[in-house]
Coordinates of N, CA and C in Angstrom, one line a residue:
X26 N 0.6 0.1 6.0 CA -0.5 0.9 5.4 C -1.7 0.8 6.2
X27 N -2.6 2.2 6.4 CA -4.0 1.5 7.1 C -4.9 1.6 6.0
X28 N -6.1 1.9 6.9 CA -7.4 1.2 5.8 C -7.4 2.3 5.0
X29 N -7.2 3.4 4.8 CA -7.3 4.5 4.1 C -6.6 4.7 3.0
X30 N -5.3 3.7 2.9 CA -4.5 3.6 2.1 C -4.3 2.4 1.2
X31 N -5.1 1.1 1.3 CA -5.0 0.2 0.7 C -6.4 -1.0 1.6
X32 N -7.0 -1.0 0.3 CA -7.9 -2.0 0.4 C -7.4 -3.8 1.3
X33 N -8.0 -3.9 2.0 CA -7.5 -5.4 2.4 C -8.5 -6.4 2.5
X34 N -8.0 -7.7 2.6 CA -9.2 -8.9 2.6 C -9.0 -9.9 3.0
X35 N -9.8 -10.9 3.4 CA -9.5 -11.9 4.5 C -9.0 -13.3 3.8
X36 N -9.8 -13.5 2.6 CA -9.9 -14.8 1.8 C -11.1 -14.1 0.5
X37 N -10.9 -15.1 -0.5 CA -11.4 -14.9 -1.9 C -13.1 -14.4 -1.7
X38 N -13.8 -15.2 -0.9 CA -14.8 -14.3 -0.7 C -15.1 -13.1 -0.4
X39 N -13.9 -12.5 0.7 CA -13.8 -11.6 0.9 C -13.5 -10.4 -0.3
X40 N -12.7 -10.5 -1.2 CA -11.7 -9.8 -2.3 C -13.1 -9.8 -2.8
X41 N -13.7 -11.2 -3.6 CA -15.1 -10.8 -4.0 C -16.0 -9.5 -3.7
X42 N -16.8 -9.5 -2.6 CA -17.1 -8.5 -1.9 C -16.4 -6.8 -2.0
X43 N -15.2 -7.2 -1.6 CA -14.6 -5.8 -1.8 C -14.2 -5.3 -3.4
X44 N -14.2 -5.9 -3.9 CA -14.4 -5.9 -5.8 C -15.7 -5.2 -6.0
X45 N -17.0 -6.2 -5.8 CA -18.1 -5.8 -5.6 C -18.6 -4.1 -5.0
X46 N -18.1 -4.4 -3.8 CA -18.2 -2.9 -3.4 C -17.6 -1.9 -3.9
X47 N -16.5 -1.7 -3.8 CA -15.9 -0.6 -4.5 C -16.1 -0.2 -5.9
X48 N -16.5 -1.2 -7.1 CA -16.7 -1.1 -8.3 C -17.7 -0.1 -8.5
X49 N -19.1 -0.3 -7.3 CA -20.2 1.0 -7.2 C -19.4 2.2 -6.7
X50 N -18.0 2.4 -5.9 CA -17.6 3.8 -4.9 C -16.4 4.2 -5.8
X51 N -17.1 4.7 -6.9 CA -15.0 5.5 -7.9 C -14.7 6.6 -7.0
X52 N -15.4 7.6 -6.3 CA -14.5 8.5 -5.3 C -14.1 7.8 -4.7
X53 N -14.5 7.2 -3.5 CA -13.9 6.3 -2.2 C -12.5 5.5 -3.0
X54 N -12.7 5.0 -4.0 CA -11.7 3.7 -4.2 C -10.6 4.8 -5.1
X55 N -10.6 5.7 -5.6 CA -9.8 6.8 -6.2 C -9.2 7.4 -5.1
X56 N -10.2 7.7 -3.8 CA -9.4 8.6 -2.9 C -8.2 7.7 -2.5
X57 N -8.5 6.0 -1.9 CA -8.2 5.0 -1.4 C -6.7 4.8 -2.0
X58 N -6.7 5.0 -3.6 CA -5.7 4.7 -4.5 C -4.7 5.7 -4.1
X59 N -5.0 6.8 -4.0 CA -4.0 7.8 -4.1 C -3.4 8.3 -2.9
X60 N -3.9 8.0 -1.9 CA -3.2 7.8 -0.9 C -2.4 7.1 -0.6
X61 N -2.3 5.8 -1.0 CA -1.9 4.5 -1.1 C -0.9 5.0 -1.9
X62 N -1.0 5.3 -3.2 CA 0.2 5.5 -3.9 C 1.4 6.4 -3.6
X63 N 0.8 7.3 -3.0 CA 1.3 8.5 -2.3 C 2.3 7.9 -1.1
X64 N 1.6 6.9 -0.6 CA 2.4 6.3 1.2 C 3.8 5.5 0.4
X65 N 3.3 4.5 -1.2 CA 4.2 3.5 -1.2 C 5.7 4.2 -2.0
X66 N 5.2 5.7 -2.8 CA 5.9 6.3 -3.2 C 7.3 7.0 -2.2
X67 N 6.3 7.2 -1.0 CA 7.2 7.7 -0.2 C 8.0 6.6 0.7
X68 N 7.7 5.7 1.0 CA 8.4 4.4 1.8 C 9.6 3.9 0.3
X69 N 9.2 3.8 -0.5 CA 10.0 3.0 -1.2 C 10.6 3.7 -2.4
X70 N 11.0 4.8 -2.6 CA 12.0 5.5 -3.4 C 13.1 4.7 -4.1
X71 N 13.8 5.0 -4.9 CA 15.0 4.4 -5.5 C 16.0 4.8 -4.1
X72 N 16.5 5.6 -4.1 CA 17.2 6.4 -3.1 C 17.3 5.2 -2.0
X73 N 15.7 5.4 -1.0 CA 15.6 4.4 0.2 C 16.3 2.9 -0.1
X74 N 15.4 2.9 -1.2 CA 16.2 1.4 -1.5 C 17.5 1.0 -1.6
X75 N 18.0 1.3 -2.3 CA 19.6 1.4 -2.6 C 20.5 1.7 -1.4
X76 N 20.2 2.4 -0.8 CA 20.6 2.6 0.6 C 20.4 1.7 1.4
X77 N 19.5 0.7 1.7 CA 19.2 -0.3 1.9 C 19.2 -1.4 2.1
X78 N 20.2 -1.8 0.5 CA 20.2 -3.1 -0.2 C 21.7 -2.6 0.1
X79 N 22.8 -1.5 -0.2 CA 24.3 -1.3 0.2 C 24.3 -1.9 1.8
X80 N 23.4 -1.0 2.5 CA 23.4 -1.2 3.8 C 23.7 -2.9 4.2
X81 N 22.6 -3.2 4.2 CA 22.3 -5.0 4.2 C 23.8 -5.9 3.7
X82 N 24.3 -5.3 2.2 CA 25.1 -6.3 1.5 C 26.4 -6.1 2.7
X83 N 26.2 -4.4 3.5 CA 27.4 -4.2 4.4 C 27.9 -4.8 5.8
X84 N 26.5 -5.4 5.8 CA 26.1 -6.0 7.3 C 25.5 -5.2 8.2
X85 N 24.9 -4.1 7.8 CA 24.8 -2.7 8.7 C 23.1 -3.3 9.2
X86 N 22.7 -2.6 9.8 CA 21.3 -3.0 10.1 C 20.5 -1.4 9.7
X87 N 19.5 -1.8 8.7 CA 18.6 -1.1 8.1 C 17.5 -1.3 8.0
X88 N 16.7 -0.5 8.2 CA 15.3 -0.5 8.3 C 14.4 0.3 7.1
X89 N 13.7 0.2 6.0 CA 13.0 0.5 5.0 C 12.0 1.4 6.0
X90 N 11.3 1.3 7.1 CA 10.2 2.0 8.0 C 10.9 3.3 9.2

């Protein structure tokens, strides 16, 4: 994910901070959300998975990315 897509933090003061900030930015942190949901929707489908988790139990080598 990049920063466009999911909020990140270093340590608890940090999360603090970025709690703090975004609580004043509902566009920014709404845009932030839905792109994010949009990227994890598309990486992680039922479909991708299962294909995946067969793959792996088959010994195959698979990659979720």
């Amino acid at each position: 994910f990049k920063k466009d897509e999911i909020i990140f933090y270093k340590n608890i003061f940090d999360l603090a901070d970025q709690i703090k900030f975004y609580s004043k930015k509902d566009d920014l942190r709404k845009k932030i959300a839905k792109k994010g949901k949009f990227k994890y929707f598309k990486l992680f489908n039922g479909t991708r998975i299962s294909k995946h988790l067969v793959d792996t139990s088959l010994g195959k080598n698979s990659s979720l990315i």
